[in-house]
């Protein structure tokens, strides 16, 4: 528990620094592109169009989901994927890729994966804004249930930070682990009901198994905020408790690993 308190305190007291480094990370990443940070929006929109065509027109043949057009239904969930996927992949290699910073730094190493994750928050907020505008024209105007969105976004941030606290440490120790992360994270796009609805076509016993995936909680929470008219974290209180228990366990494991090995990061690198 000492490691958990140590890392949690470091992250909490370093929030202003994390935000500044996240902004700097975003600027550096896109400085050589003519369109700059606009690629952070253009690229996801291109993928959304491809998924809409492949799954909406090809596989589903333009059929609705719960009476909602497939594009609208998909968009409410997939925007969260474009935060989680790069957050995990980039955060997992954060410590390994910041070797110069680690050797010269005057701040805790725990904030390195955290600020890399937060740097992915800015494109997500832009996509979220575009989605909210789109929903006004798609027949799902702003309602009181939109208040849930910040809660589920915070939940997503804490989940990803908890995961990368583990993976960023393991990547330093075992280089191949980053390759495993990059390959396995793609699987979650198809294991999470982002591009397909988890309806009665699945066996009853399989649905609880699929809900073990914490991304299901976040994606369904976003959709409940946009058009299901439901306080998802309350009506599914047992699932909410499971989600936060899982986040705590992951963060605890990540904190212990990070504190145990961070004195030797430079040696491993």
XYZ file of N, CA and C in Angstrom:
807
model
N 0.815 -1.211 0.000
C 0.000 0.000 0.000
C 0.852 1.265 0.000
N 2.080 1.150 0.511
C 2.963 2.321 0.505
C 3.250 2.775 -0.921
N 3.456 1.816 -1.812
C 3.718 2.155 -3.210
C 2.508 2.827 -3.840
N 1.307 2.352 -3.521
C 0.082 2.932 -4.060
C -0.061 4.377 -3.595
N 0.145 4.604 -2.300
C 0.050 5.978 -1.769
C 1.115 6.874 -2.384
N 2.316 6.328 -2.560
C 3.419 7.135 -3.114
C 3.108 7.594 -4.537
N 2.715 6.651 -5.389
C 2.438 6.986 -6.785
C 1.204 7.873 -6.897
N 0.165 7.583 -6.121
C -1.043 8.406 -6.163
C -0.728 9.842 -5.749
N 0.093 10.015 -4.730
C 0.473 11.352 -4.280
C 1.303 12.068 -5.346
N 2.230 11.343 -5.965
C 3.055 11.942 -7.013
C 2.201 12.448 -8.171
N 1.241 11.644 -8.584
C 0.383 12.037 -9.705
C -0.505 13.215 -9.323
N -1.061 13.189 -8.129
C -1.965 14.252 -7.693
C -1.253 15.592 -7.576
N -0.081 15.589 -6.958
C 0.652 16.838 -6.760
C 1.299 17.342 -8.050
N 1.398 16.487 -9.051
C 2.050 16.866 -10.311
C 1.061 17.153 -11.429
N -0.214 17.306 -11.104
C -1.224 17.529 -12.140
C -0.893 18.732 -13.033
N -0.511 19.901 -12.485
C -0.155 21.021 -13.373
C 1.003 20.687 -14.318
N 2.030 19.988 -13.804
C 3.166 19.604 -14.639
C 2.742 18.587 -15.695
N 1.901 17.639 -15.317
C 1.406 16.651 -16.268
C 0.666 17.336 -17.412
N -0.146 18.318 -17.084
C -0.900 19.042 -18.121
C 0.036 19.790 -19.065
N 1.060 20.445 -18.503
C 2.003 21.190 -19.357
C 2.782 20.254 -20.269
N 3.233 19.137 -19.726
C 3.979 18.178 -20.535
C 3.083 17.537 -21.598
N 1.811 17.346 -21.274
C 0.875 16.771 -22.246
C 0.685 17.713 -23.435
N 0.556 19.007 -23.157
C 0.426 19.993 -24.234
C 1.691 20.004 -25.089
N 2.849 19.958 -24.436
C 4.121 19.952 -25.162
C 4.233 18.689 -26.023
N 3.822 17.549 -25.485
C 3.871 16.282 -26.227
C 3.028 16.368 -27.492
N 1.849 16.956 -27.378
C 0.955 17.090 -28.533
C 1.573 17.986 -29.605
N 2.176 19.092 -29.188
C 2.783 20.017 -30.144
C 3.975 19.384 -30.857
N 4.814 18.683 -30.101
C 6.000 18.064 -30.676
C 5.622 16.982 -31.685
N 4.604 16.213 -31.370
C 4.200 15.102 -32.223
C 3.769 15.569 -33.604
N 3.164 16.746 -33.682
C 2.569 17.194 -34.940
C 3.283 18.392 -35.569
N 4.436 18.763 -35.063
C 5.080 19.982 -35.532
C 5.580 19.880 -36.967
N 5.876 18.651 -37.438
C 6.424 18.492 -38.790
C 5.344 18.298 -39.849
N 4.079 18.245 -39.447
C 2.977 18.060 -40.395
C 2.406 19.405 -40.824
N 2.043 19.511 -42.095
C 1.473 20.764 -42.583
C 0.153 21.083 -41.876
N -0.638 20.062 -41.659
C -1.924 20.269 -40.997
C -1.820 20.191 -39.482
N -0.635 19.885 -38.980
C -0.407 19.898 -37.551
C -1.355 19.002 -36.783
N -1.939 19.551 -35.730
C -2.811 18.780 -34.841
C -4.120 18.367 -35.495
N -4.435 18.936 -36.646
C -5.671 18.548 -37.328
C -5.661 17.069 -37.710
N -4.467 16.483 -37.866
C -4.390 15.064 -38.186
C -4.925 14.216 -37.038
N -4.899 14.756 -35.835
C -5.440 14.025 -34.688
C -6.953 13.858 -34.811
N -7.579 14.687 -35.630
C -9.022 14.603 -35.862
C -9.309 13.929 -37.196
N -8.513 14.282 -38.214
C -8.748 13.746 -39.560
C -8.591 12.228 -39.581
N -7.538 11.724 -38.962
C -7.269 10.285 -38.992
C -8.402 9.462 -38.372
N -8.885 9.785 -37.162
C -10.028 9.025 -36.625
C -11.272 9.129 -37.490
N -11.526 10.299 -38.059
C -12.715 10.448 -38.901
C -12.624 9.563 -40.141
N -11.438 9.406 -40.686
C -11.264 8.514 -41.835
C -11.558 7.063 -41.449
N -11.061 6.653 -40.283
C -11.319 5.292 -39.819
C -12.800 5.090 -39.522
N -13.440 6.107 -38.954
C -14.876 6.016 -38.681
C -15.648 5.795 -39.978
N -15.273 6.521 -41.038
C -15.933 6.363 -42.333
C -15.734 4.953 -42.876
N -14.527 4.411 -42.716
C -14.242 3.054 -43.201
C -15.055 2.021 -42.427
N -15.067 2.146 -41.092
C -15.828 1.202 -40.274
C -17.325 1.301 -40.567
N -17.798 2.512 -40.781
C -19.218 2.705 -41.101
C -19.571 1.991 -42.413
N -18.703 2.136 -43.400
C -18.961 1.493 -44.689
C -18.873 -0.032 -44.566
N -17.815 -0.519 -43.899
C -17.595 -1.965 -43.821
C -18.643 -2.663 -42.963
N -18.954 -2.087 -41.807
C -19.878 -2.749 -40.893
C -21.321 -2.289 -41.107
N -21.506 -1.004 -41.357
C -22.861 -0.497 -41.521
C -23.500 -0.910 -42.829
N -22.743 -0.795 -43.918
C -23.276 -1.150 -45.231
C -22.991 -2.606 -45.589
N -21.779 -3.062 -45.275
C -21.400 -4.411 -45.676
C -22.003 -5.490 -44.808
N -21.634 -5.509 -43.530
C -22.041 -6.596 -42.648
C -23.490 -6.443 -42.193
N -23.871 -5.247 -41.751
C -25.219 -5.051 -41.207
C -26.239 -4.639 -42.266
N -25.762 -4.303 -43.450
C -26.660 -3.941 -44.559
C -27.622 -2.809 -44.155
N -27.045 -1.802 -43.547
C -27.728 -0.561 -43.187
C -28.837 -0.744 -42.138
N -28.814 -1.824 -41.394
C -29.830 -2.034 -40.365
C -29.502 -1.227 -39.112
N -30.537 -0.794 -38.398
C -30.366 0.006 -37.194
C -29.989 -0.876 -36.003
N -29.572 -0.207 -34.934
C -29.299 -0.877 -33.664
C -30.203 -0.252 -32.615
N -31.131 -1.012 -32.086
C -32.106 -0.499 -31.109
C -32.850 0.713 -31.652
N -33.141 0.698 -32.952
C -33.836 1.813 -33.565
C -32.981 3.034 -33.822
N -31.681 2.900 -33.644
C -30.737 4.006 -33.847
C -29.898 3.710 -35.080
N -29.747 4.659 -36.008
C -28.883 4.428 -37.175
C -27.502 3.957 -36.760
N -26.956 3.025 -37.524
C -25.687 2.410 -37.133
C -24.582 3.441 -36.943
N -24.484 4.425 -37.825
C -23.436 5.436 -37.689
C -23.547 6.159 -36.360
N -24.749 6.546 -35.987
C -24.958 7.248 -34.725
C -24.580 6.365 -33.553
N -25.044 5.131 -33.600
C -24.755 4.172 -32.524
C -23.257 3.902 -32.411
N -22.604 3.679 -33.550
C -21.173 3.393 -33.551
C -20.369 4.589 -33.077
N -20.722 5.775 -33.543
C -19.961 6.976 -33.235
C -19.904 7.232 -31.737
N -21.012 6.973 -31.025
C -21.064 7.231 -29.583
C -20.065 6.385 -28.814
N -19.694 5.235 -29.355
C -18.757 4.369 -28.664
C -17.340 4.439 -29.191
N -17.199 4.616 -30.500
C -15.867 4.510 -31.089
C -14.978 5.710 -30.777
N -15.585 6.849 -30.459
C -14.752 8.004 -30.110
C -13.939 7.720 -28.854
N -14.469 6.907 -27.958
C -13.728 6.546 -26.752
C -12.572 5.612 -27.085
N -12.776 4.764 -28.090
C -11.704 3.861 -28.524
C -10.502 4.649 -29.019
N -10.735 5.760 -29.710
C -9.630 6.549 -30.242
C -8.881 7.323 -29.160
N -9.364 7.257 -27.929
C -8.593 7.736 -26.781
C -7.871 6.577 -26.104
N -8.575 5.477 -25.893
C -8.015 4.362 -25.137
C -6.887 3.667 -25.899
N -7.101 3.394 -27.187
C -6.102 2.636 -27.950
C -4.748 3.352 -28.034
N -4.678 4.613 -28.489
C -3.365 5.265 -28.507
C -2.851 5.574 -27.106
N -3.769 5.770 -26.151
C -3.332 6.011 -24.778
C -2.568 4.829 -24.224
N -3.066 3.618 -24.490
C -2.400 2.412 -24.006
C -1.111 2.154 -24.765
N -1.140 2.234 -26.089
C 0.054 1.913 -26.879
C 1.172 2.939 -26.652
N 0.841 4.218 -26.662
C 1.861 5.245 -26.448
C 2.316 5.299 -24.997
N 1.360 5.128 -24.066
C 1.725 5.143 -22.656
C 2.597 3.967 -22.270
N 2.412 2.830 -22.935
C 3.177 1.634 -22.602
C 4.659 1.778 -22.949
N 4.961 2.558 -23.958
C 6.367 2.741 -24.342
C 6.915 4.084 -23.877
N 6.162 4.769 -23.005
C 6.544 6.128 -22.603
C 7.894 6.169 -21.907
N 8.088 5.323 -20.912
C 9.340 5.355 -20.156
C 10.505 4.925 -21.039
N 10.301 3.882 -21.819
C 11.368 3.397 -22.703
C 11.774 4.464 -23.723
N 10.804 5.205 -24.242
C 11.096 6.186 -25.289
C 11.593 7.514 -24.742
N 11.499 7.716 -23.420
C 11.927 8.981 -22.816
C 13.219 8.801 -22.033
N 14.142 8.036 -22.582
C 15.367 7.717 -21.865
C 16.165 8.962 -21.462
N 16.233 9.948 -22.343
C 16.984 11.161 -22.023
C 16.327 11.931 -20.889
N 15.013 11.964 -20.904
C 14.295 12.660 -19.848
C 14.509 11.974 -18.500
N 14.509 10.630 -18.524
C 14.680 9.871 -17.283
C 16.045 10.125 -16.672
N 17.068 10.209 -17.502
C 18.430 10.383 -16.993
C 18.691 11.786 -16.466
N 17.875 12.760 -16.878
C 18.113 14.147 -16.480
C 16.969 14.758 -15.674
N 15.957 13.976 -15.360
C 14.732 14.541 -14.812
C 14.886 14.946 -13.349
N 13.989 15.852 -12.948
C 13.894 16.271 -11.556
C 12.471 16.092 -11.054
N 11.753 15.143 -11.636
C 10.390 14.870 -11.212
C 10.168 13.361 -11.230
N 9.118 12.881 -10.556
C 8.890 11.430 -10.448
C 8.657 10.783 -11.809
N 9.215 9.602 -11.993
C 9.031 8.886 -13.259
C 7.584 8.461 -13.475
N 6.797 8.407 -12.418
C 5.405 7.958 -12.551
C 4.571 8.894 -13.407
N 4.993 10.146 -13.537
C 4.183 11.087 -14.318
C 4.440 10.955 -15.819
N 5.486 10.216 -16.206
C 5.802 10.109 -17.632
C 4.708 9.365 -18.395
N 4.345 8.145 -18.005
C 3.230 7.505 -18.724
C 1.920 8.259 -18.554
N 1.758 8.930 -17.405
C 0.509 9.662 -17.155
C 0.356 10.830 -18.120
N 1.410 11.610 -18.343
C 1.251 12.770 -19.224
C 1.130 12.359 -20.693
N 1.727 11.210 -21.050
C 1.554 10.707 -22.420
C 0.094 10.314 -22.644
N -0.527 9.719 -21.642
C -1.951 9.382 -21.735
C -2.794 10.650 -21.832
N -2.523 11.626 -20.998
C -3.295 12.871 -20.992
C -3.146 13.617 -22.315
N -2.011 13.452 -22.980
C -1.826 14.123 -24.271
C -2.823 13.621 -25.310
N -3.346 12.408 -25.108
C -4.358 11.866 -26.022
C -5.752 12.378 -25.689
N -5.861 13.108 -24.597
C -7.165 13.624 -24.190
C -7.634 14.757 -25.094
N -6.717 15.567 -25.598
C -7.083 16.727 -26.414
C -7.782 16.321 -27.715
N -7.244 15.356 -28.482
C -7.988 14.907 -29.674
C -9.346 14.309 -29.316
N -9.405 13.624 -28.179
C -10.688 13.033 -27.791
C -11.729 14.108 -27.497
N -11.320 15.162 -26.836
C -12.265 16.245 -26.536
C -12.766 16.884 -27.824
N -11.883 16.990 -28.822
C -12.315 17.536 -30.111
C -13.328 16.611 -30.778
N -13.042 15.294 -30.774
C -13.982 14.326 -31.347
C -15.293 14.312 -30.571
N -15.201 14.462 -29.274
C -16.408 14.499 -28.448
C -17.258 15.703 -28.808
N -16.608 16.852 -29.027
C -17.347 18.047 -29.432
C -18.036 17.858 -30.777
N -17.328 17.255 -31.735
C -17.918 16.983 -33.047
C -19.112 16.034 -32.905
N -18.963 15.030 -32.054
C -20.040 14.057 -31.846
C -21.266 14.720 -31.227
N -21.061 15.596 -30.254
C -22.188 16.288 -29.612
C -22.940 17.140 -30.624
N -22.195 17.829 -31.491
C -22.845 18.633 -32.539
C -23.628 17.726 -33.478
N -23.005 16.613 -33.872
C -23.678 15.667 -34.770
C -24.965 15.139 -34.143
N -24.922 14.842 -32.855
C -26.102 14.289 -32.183
C -27.289 15.251 -32.216
N -27.024 16.559 -32.239
C -28.119 17.529 -32.272
C -28.900 17.429 -33.581
N -28.196 17.050 -34.652
C -28.853 16.912 -35.959
C -29.356 15.485 -36.190
N -28.918 14.547 -35.342
C -29.305 13.150 -35.508
C -30.512 12.781 -34.653
N -31.093 13.783 -34.013
C -32.287 13.523 -33.217
C -32.034 13.152 -31.778
N -30.834 13.448 -31.283
C -30.504 13.145 -29.887
C -29.932 14.406 -29.238
N -30.790 15.380 -28.959
C -30.321 16.670 -28.429
C -29.746 16.545 -27.022
N -29.050 17.579 -26.612
C -28.451 17.620 -25.279
C -29.525 17.417 -24.227
N -29.241 16.542 -23.280
C -30.173 16.261 -22.197
C -29.410 16.225 -20.881
N -30.132 16.034 -19.804
C -29.512 15.990 -18.485
C -28.558 14.807 -18.366
N -28.763 13.777 -19.173
C -27.913 12.583 -19.097
C -26.505 12.834 -19.619
N -26.320 13.938 -20.335
C -24.978 14.302 -20.794
C -24.045 14.556 -19.606
N -24.613 14.811 -18.435
C -23.794 15.063 -17.247
C -22.906 13.856 -16.944
N -23.328 12.678 -17.390
C -22.537 11.471 -17.147
C -21.232 11.443 -17.927
N -21.157 12.157 -19.020
C -19.990 12.050 -19.899
C -18.692 12.367 -19.178
N -18.582 13.472 -18.412
C -17.323 13.716 -17.687
C -16.952 12.585 -16.728
N -17.971 11.986 -16.110
C -17.696 10.865 -15.202
C -17.064 9.698 -15.956
N -17.648 9.312 -17.088
C -17.119 8.173 -17.834
C -15.774 8.512 -18.489
N -15.576 9.769 -18.831
C -14.279 10.171 -19.370
C -13.202 10.078 -18.289
N -13.526 10.540 -17.080
C -12.579 10.407 -15.968
C -12.290 8.941 -15.689
N -13.319 8.116 -15.747
C -13.137 6.680 -15.532
C -12.201 6.093 -16.585
N -12.347 6.524 -17.833
C -11.479 6.040 -18.907
C -10.032 6.478 -18.677
N -9.845 7.715 -18.257
C -8.496 8.223 -17.997
C -7.814 7.410 -16.906
N -8.520 7.180 -15.812
C -7.932 6.442 -14.689
C -7.669 4.986 -15.053
N -8.546 4.398 -15.863
C -8.321 3.028 -16.308
C -7.059 2.933 -17.156
N -6.910 3.828 -18.122
C -5.753 3.775 -19.012
C -4.460 4.054 -18.241
N -4.485 5.027 -17.345
C -3.289 5.310 -16.539
C -2.923 4.102 -15.692
N -3.920 3.436 -15.120
C -3.658 2.247 -14.306
C -3.022 1.143 -15.144
N -3.526 0.965 -16.359
C -2.974 -0.067 -17.245
C -1.539 0.264 -17.638
N -1.284 1.514 -18.031
C 0.058 1.856 -18.511
C 1.076 1.950 -17.381
N 0.617 2.093 -16.143
C 1.562 2.002 -15.035
C 2.179 0.611 -14.993
N 1.398 -0.382 -15.374
C 1.916 -1.758 -15.447
C 2.744 -1.961 -16.711
N 2.149 -1.639 -17.850
C 2.772 -1.972 -19.134
C 4.030 -1.152 -19.413
N 4.070 0.102 -18.973
C 5.260 0.919 -19.223
C 6.466 0.386 -18.456
N 6.219 -0.185 -17.278
C 7.311 -0.790 -16.511
C 7.762 -2.096 -17.142
N 6.803 -2.939 -17.520
C 7.148 -4.228 -18.125
C 7.846 -4.055 -19.471
N 7.487 -3.002 -20.199
C 8.128 -2.754 -21.496
C 9.602 -2.433 -21.334
N 9.956 -1.734 -20.260
C 11.360 -1.434 -20.001
C 12.129 -2.713 -19.690
N 11.510 -3.610 -18.927
C 12.180 -4.840 -18.503
C 12.262 -5.845 -19.643
N 11.150 -6.002 -20.364
C 11.080 -6.964 -21.473
C 10.647 -6.211 -22.728
N 11.546 -5.990 -23.650
C 11.261 -5.192 -24.843
C 10.093 -5.759 -25.657
N 10.003 -7.087 -25.750
C 8.972 -7.713 -26.568
C 7.568 -7.420 -26.067
N 7.455 -6.972 -24.830
C 6.130 -6.729 -24.266
C 5.404 -5.618 -25.020
N 6.144 -4.649 -25.547
C 5.525 -3.577 -26.314
C 4.900 -4.115 -27.601
N 5.556 -5.068 -28.224
C 5.000 -5.687 -29.426
C 3.716 -6.419 -29.086
N 3.715 -7.089 -27.949
C 2.511 -7.789 -27.500
C 1.364 -6.808 -27.262
N 1.655 -5.676 -26.660
C 0.629 -4.660 -26.396
C 0.049 -4.142 -27.707
N 0.902 -3.800 -28.657
C 0.441 -3.265 -29.927
C -0.424 -4.269 -30.688
N -0.122 -5.543 -30.541
C -0.906 -6.560 -31.236
C -2.208 -6.854 -30.511
N -2.154 -6.985 -29.198
C -3.333 -7.399 -28.438
C -4.357 -6.285 -28.293
N -3.937 -5.013 -28.264
C -4.898 -3.928 -28.071
C -5.880 -3.856 -29.225
N -5.464 -4.248 -30.417
C -6.366 -4.233 -31.575
C -7.521 -5.212 -31.391
N -7.243 -6.299 -30.674
C -8.268 -7.316 -30.459
C -9.449 -6.733 -29.692
N -9.171 -5.801 -28.775
C -10.227 -5.247 -27.936
C -11.237 -4.429 -28.737
N -10.845 -3.931 -29.898
C -11.810 -3.227 -30.741
C -12.944 -4.153 -31.142
N -12.627 -5.432 -31.326
C -13.629 -6.390 -31.782
C -14.258 -7.180 -30.625
N -13.576 -7.207 -29.484
C -14.145 -7.856 -28.303
C -15.088 -6.926 -27.546
N -14.993 -5.639 -27.816
C -15.879 -4.655 -27.198
C -16.990 -4.333 -28.187
N -18.244 -4.230 -27.746
C -19.343 -3.934 -28.685
C -19.319 -2.494 -29.177
N -18.279 -2.180 -29.934
C -18.144 -0.856 -30.543
C -18.666 -0.880 -31.971
N -18.316 -1.939 -32.703
C -18.713 -2.074 -34.100
C -19.858 -3.058 -34.275
N -20.242 -3.714 -33.211
C -21.331 -4.687 -33.283
C -22.096 -4.652 -31.959
N -23.403 -4.859 -31.996
C -24.205 -4.842 -30.768
C -24.182 -6.195 -30.074
N -24.098 -6.157 -28.759
C -24.120 -7.394 -27.996
C -25.574 -7.713 -27.658
N -26.279 -8.273 -28.624
C -27.708 -8.514 -28.468
C -27.980 -9.998 -28.276
N -29.204 -10.411 -28.570
C -29.603 -11.786 -28.296
C -28.972 -12.822 -29.219
N -28.094 -12.379 -30.113
C -27.402 -13.357 -30.946
C -26.295 -14.078 -30.183
N -25.918 -13.538 -29.017
C -24.905 -14.178 -28.186
C -25.576 -15.090 -27.160
N -24.952 -16.209 -26.807
C -25.494 -17.057 -25.750
C -25.558 -16.305 -24.422
N -26.520 -16.639 -23.589
C -26.694 -15.940 -22.315
C -25.454 -16.037 -21.432
N -24.770 -17.167 -21.469
C -23.606 -17.349 -20.602
C -22.414 -16.504 -21.044
N -22.409 -16.103 -22.322
C -21.263 -15.370 -22.852
C -21.325 -13.878 -22.527
N -22.509 -13.351 -22.323
C -22.651 -11.915 -22.077
C -21.917 -11.480 -20.804
N -22.084 -12.159 -19.649
C -21.304 -11.765 -18.468
C -19.797 -11.856 -18.682
N -19.378 -12.829 -19.483
C -17.953 -12.974 -19.775
C -17.453 -11.761 -20.564
N -18.234 -11.318 -21.544
C -17.850 -10.160 -22.347
C -17.786 -8.893 -21.503
N -18.619 -8.820 -20.460
C -18.659 -7.626 -19.617
C -17.473 -7.540 -18.668
N -16.659 -8.590 -18.606
C -15.433 -8.501 -17.814
C -14.528 -7.414 -18.377
N -14.604 -7.237 -19.685
C -13.853 -6.186 -20.361
C -14.334 -4.815 -19.857
N -13.491 -4.035 -19.172
C -13.930 -2.757 -18.611
C -14.315 -1.722 -19.665
N -13.843 -1.913 -20.895
C -14.216 -0.975 -21.948
C -15.704 -1.046 -22.261
N -16.307 -2.196 -22.014
C -17.751 -2.322 -22.226
C -18.493 -1.323 -21.346
N -18.076 -1.226 -20.089
C -18.705 -0.293 -19.147
C -18.613 1.145 -19.644
N -17.454 1.518 -20.146
C -17.235 2.889 -20.599
C -18.021 3.196 -21.873
N -17.987 2.279 -22.832
C -18.683 2.492 -24.102
C -20.188 2.577 -23.890
N -20.736 1.664 -23.084
C -22.169 1.698 -22.821
C -22.554 2.919 -22.005
N -21.649 3.395 -21.176
C -21.909 4.618 -20.435
C -22.006 5.830 -21.340
N -21.127 5.893 -22.335
C -21.200 6.978 -23.312
C -22.518 6.918 -24.079
N -22.899 5.715 -24.501
C -24.135 5.581 -25.274
C -25.362 5.915 -24.418
N -25.337 5.526 -23.158
C -26.445 5.875 -22.265
C -26.551 7.382 -22.115
N -25.419 8.068 -22.129
C -25.417 9.524 -22.004
C -26.009 10.191 -23.234
N -25.725 9.634 -24.410
C -26.165 10.260 -25.654
C -27.622 9.968 -26.000
N -28.024 8.707 -25.902
C -29.366 8.437 -26.410
C -30.176 7.364 -25.682
N -29.661 6.736 -24.653
C -30.457 5.719 -23.972
C -31.293 6.281 -22.824
N -31.025 7.537 -22.424
C -31.804 8.144 -21.357
C -31.728 7.361 -20.057
N -30.509 7.065 -19.637
C -30.316 6.202 -18.475
C -29.102 6.669 -17.677
N -29.225 6.665 -16.350
C -28.066 6.929 -15.485
C -27.329 5.598 -15.335
N -26.461 5.314 -16.278
C -25.892 3.971 -16.421
C -25.117 3.538 -15.181
N -24.367 4.434 -14.572
C -23.537 4.046 -13.437
C -24.372 3.782 -12.181
N -25.634 4.221 -12.201
C -26.530 3.966 -11.075
C -27.376 2.724 -11.327
N -27.961 2.638 -12.510
C -28.800 1.478 -12.826
C -27.982 0.199 -12.928
N -26.683 0.331 -13.122
C -25.785 -0.822 -13.162
C -24.742 -0.690 -12.051
N -25.222 -0.501 -10.838
C -24.332 -0.187 -9.719
C -23.350 -1.318 -9.439
N -23.779 -2.571 -9.600
C -22.853 -3.683 -9.362
C -21.722 -3.673 -10.387
N -22.034 -3.298 -11.622
C -21.009 -3.199 -12.663
C -20.081 -2.023 -12.369
N -20.629 -0.946 -11.850
C -19.816 0.211 -11.460
C -18.818 -0.169 -10.367
N -19.279 -0.916 -9.382
C -18.394 -1.352 -8.304
C -17.302 -2.268 -8.839
N -17.667 -3.165 -9.762
C -16.667 -4.041 -10.372
C -15.618 -3.227 -11.121
N -16.073 -2.240 -11.898
C -15.151 -1.444 -12.694
C -14.130 -0.752 -11.804
N -14.598 -0.086 -10.754
C -13.676 0.667 -9.905
C -12.784 -0.252 -9.078
N -13.279 -1.417 -8.720
C -12.433 -2.392 -8.033
C -11.309 -2.855 -8.955
N -11.646 -3.074 -10.226
C -10.640 -3.482 -11.200
C -9.602 -2.377 -11.403
N -10.054 -1.138 -11.516
C -9.122 -0.019 -11.674
C -8.175 0.055 -10.475
N -8.712 -0.117 -9.277
C -7.869 -0.067 -8.072
C -6.838 -1.190 -8.080
N -7.252 -2.382 -8.464
C -6.322 -3.513 -8.506
C -5.221 -3.263 -9.540
N -5.603 -2.807 -10.718
C -4.614 -2.531 -11.763
C -3.650 -1.430 -11.343
N -4.189 -0.364 -10.738
C -3.329 0.732 -10.302
C -2.375 0.266 -9.203
N -2.875 -0.582 -8.304
C -2.029 -1.085 -7.221
C -0.878 -1.916 -7.773
N -1.190 -2.801 -8.718
C -0.142 -3.616 -9.340
C 0.865 -2.736 -10.058
N 0.349 -1.752 -10.801
C 1.238 -0.855 -11.535
C 2.119 -0.041 -10.615
N 1.554 0.442 -9.506
C 2.324 1.246 -8.561
C 3.434 0.428 -7.921
N 3.117 -0.807 -7.518
C 4.126 -1.669 -6.900
C 5.262 -1.967 -7.875
N 4.906 -2.318 -9.102
C 5.928 -2.602 -10.109
C 6.787 -1.374 -10.389
N 6.131 -0.215 -10.535
C 6.848 1.009 -10.878
C 7.832 1.390 -9.777
N 7.382 1.383 -8.539
C 8.257 1.758 -7.425
C 9.383 0.745 -7.259
N 9.062 -0.522 -7.518
C 10.075 -1.583 -7.358
C 11.208 -1.444 -8.365
N 10.916 -1.045 -9.593
C 11.927 -1.078 -10.649
C 12.417 0.295 -11.095
N 11.796 1.390 -10.661
C 12.158 2.670 -11.279
C 13.577 3.119 -10.978
N 14.161 2.638 -9.910
C 15.560 2.986 -9.646
C 16.495 2.369 -10.674
N 16.007 1.355 -11.358
C 16.856 0.623 -12.304
C 16.450 0.852 -13.752
N 15.560 1.824 -14.004
C 15.087 2.055 -15.372
C 16.251 2.349 -16.319
N 17.132 3.225 -15.905
C 18.256 3.598 -16.770
C 19.145 2.402 -17.042
N 19.328 1.534 -16.046
C 20.141 0.337 -16.243
C 19.525 -0.596 -17.281
N 18.203 -0.758 -17.217
C 17.511 -1.606 -18.189
C 17.589 -1.007 -19.593
N 17.467 0.341 -19.664
C 17.475 0.993 -20.957
C 18.858 1.006 -21.574
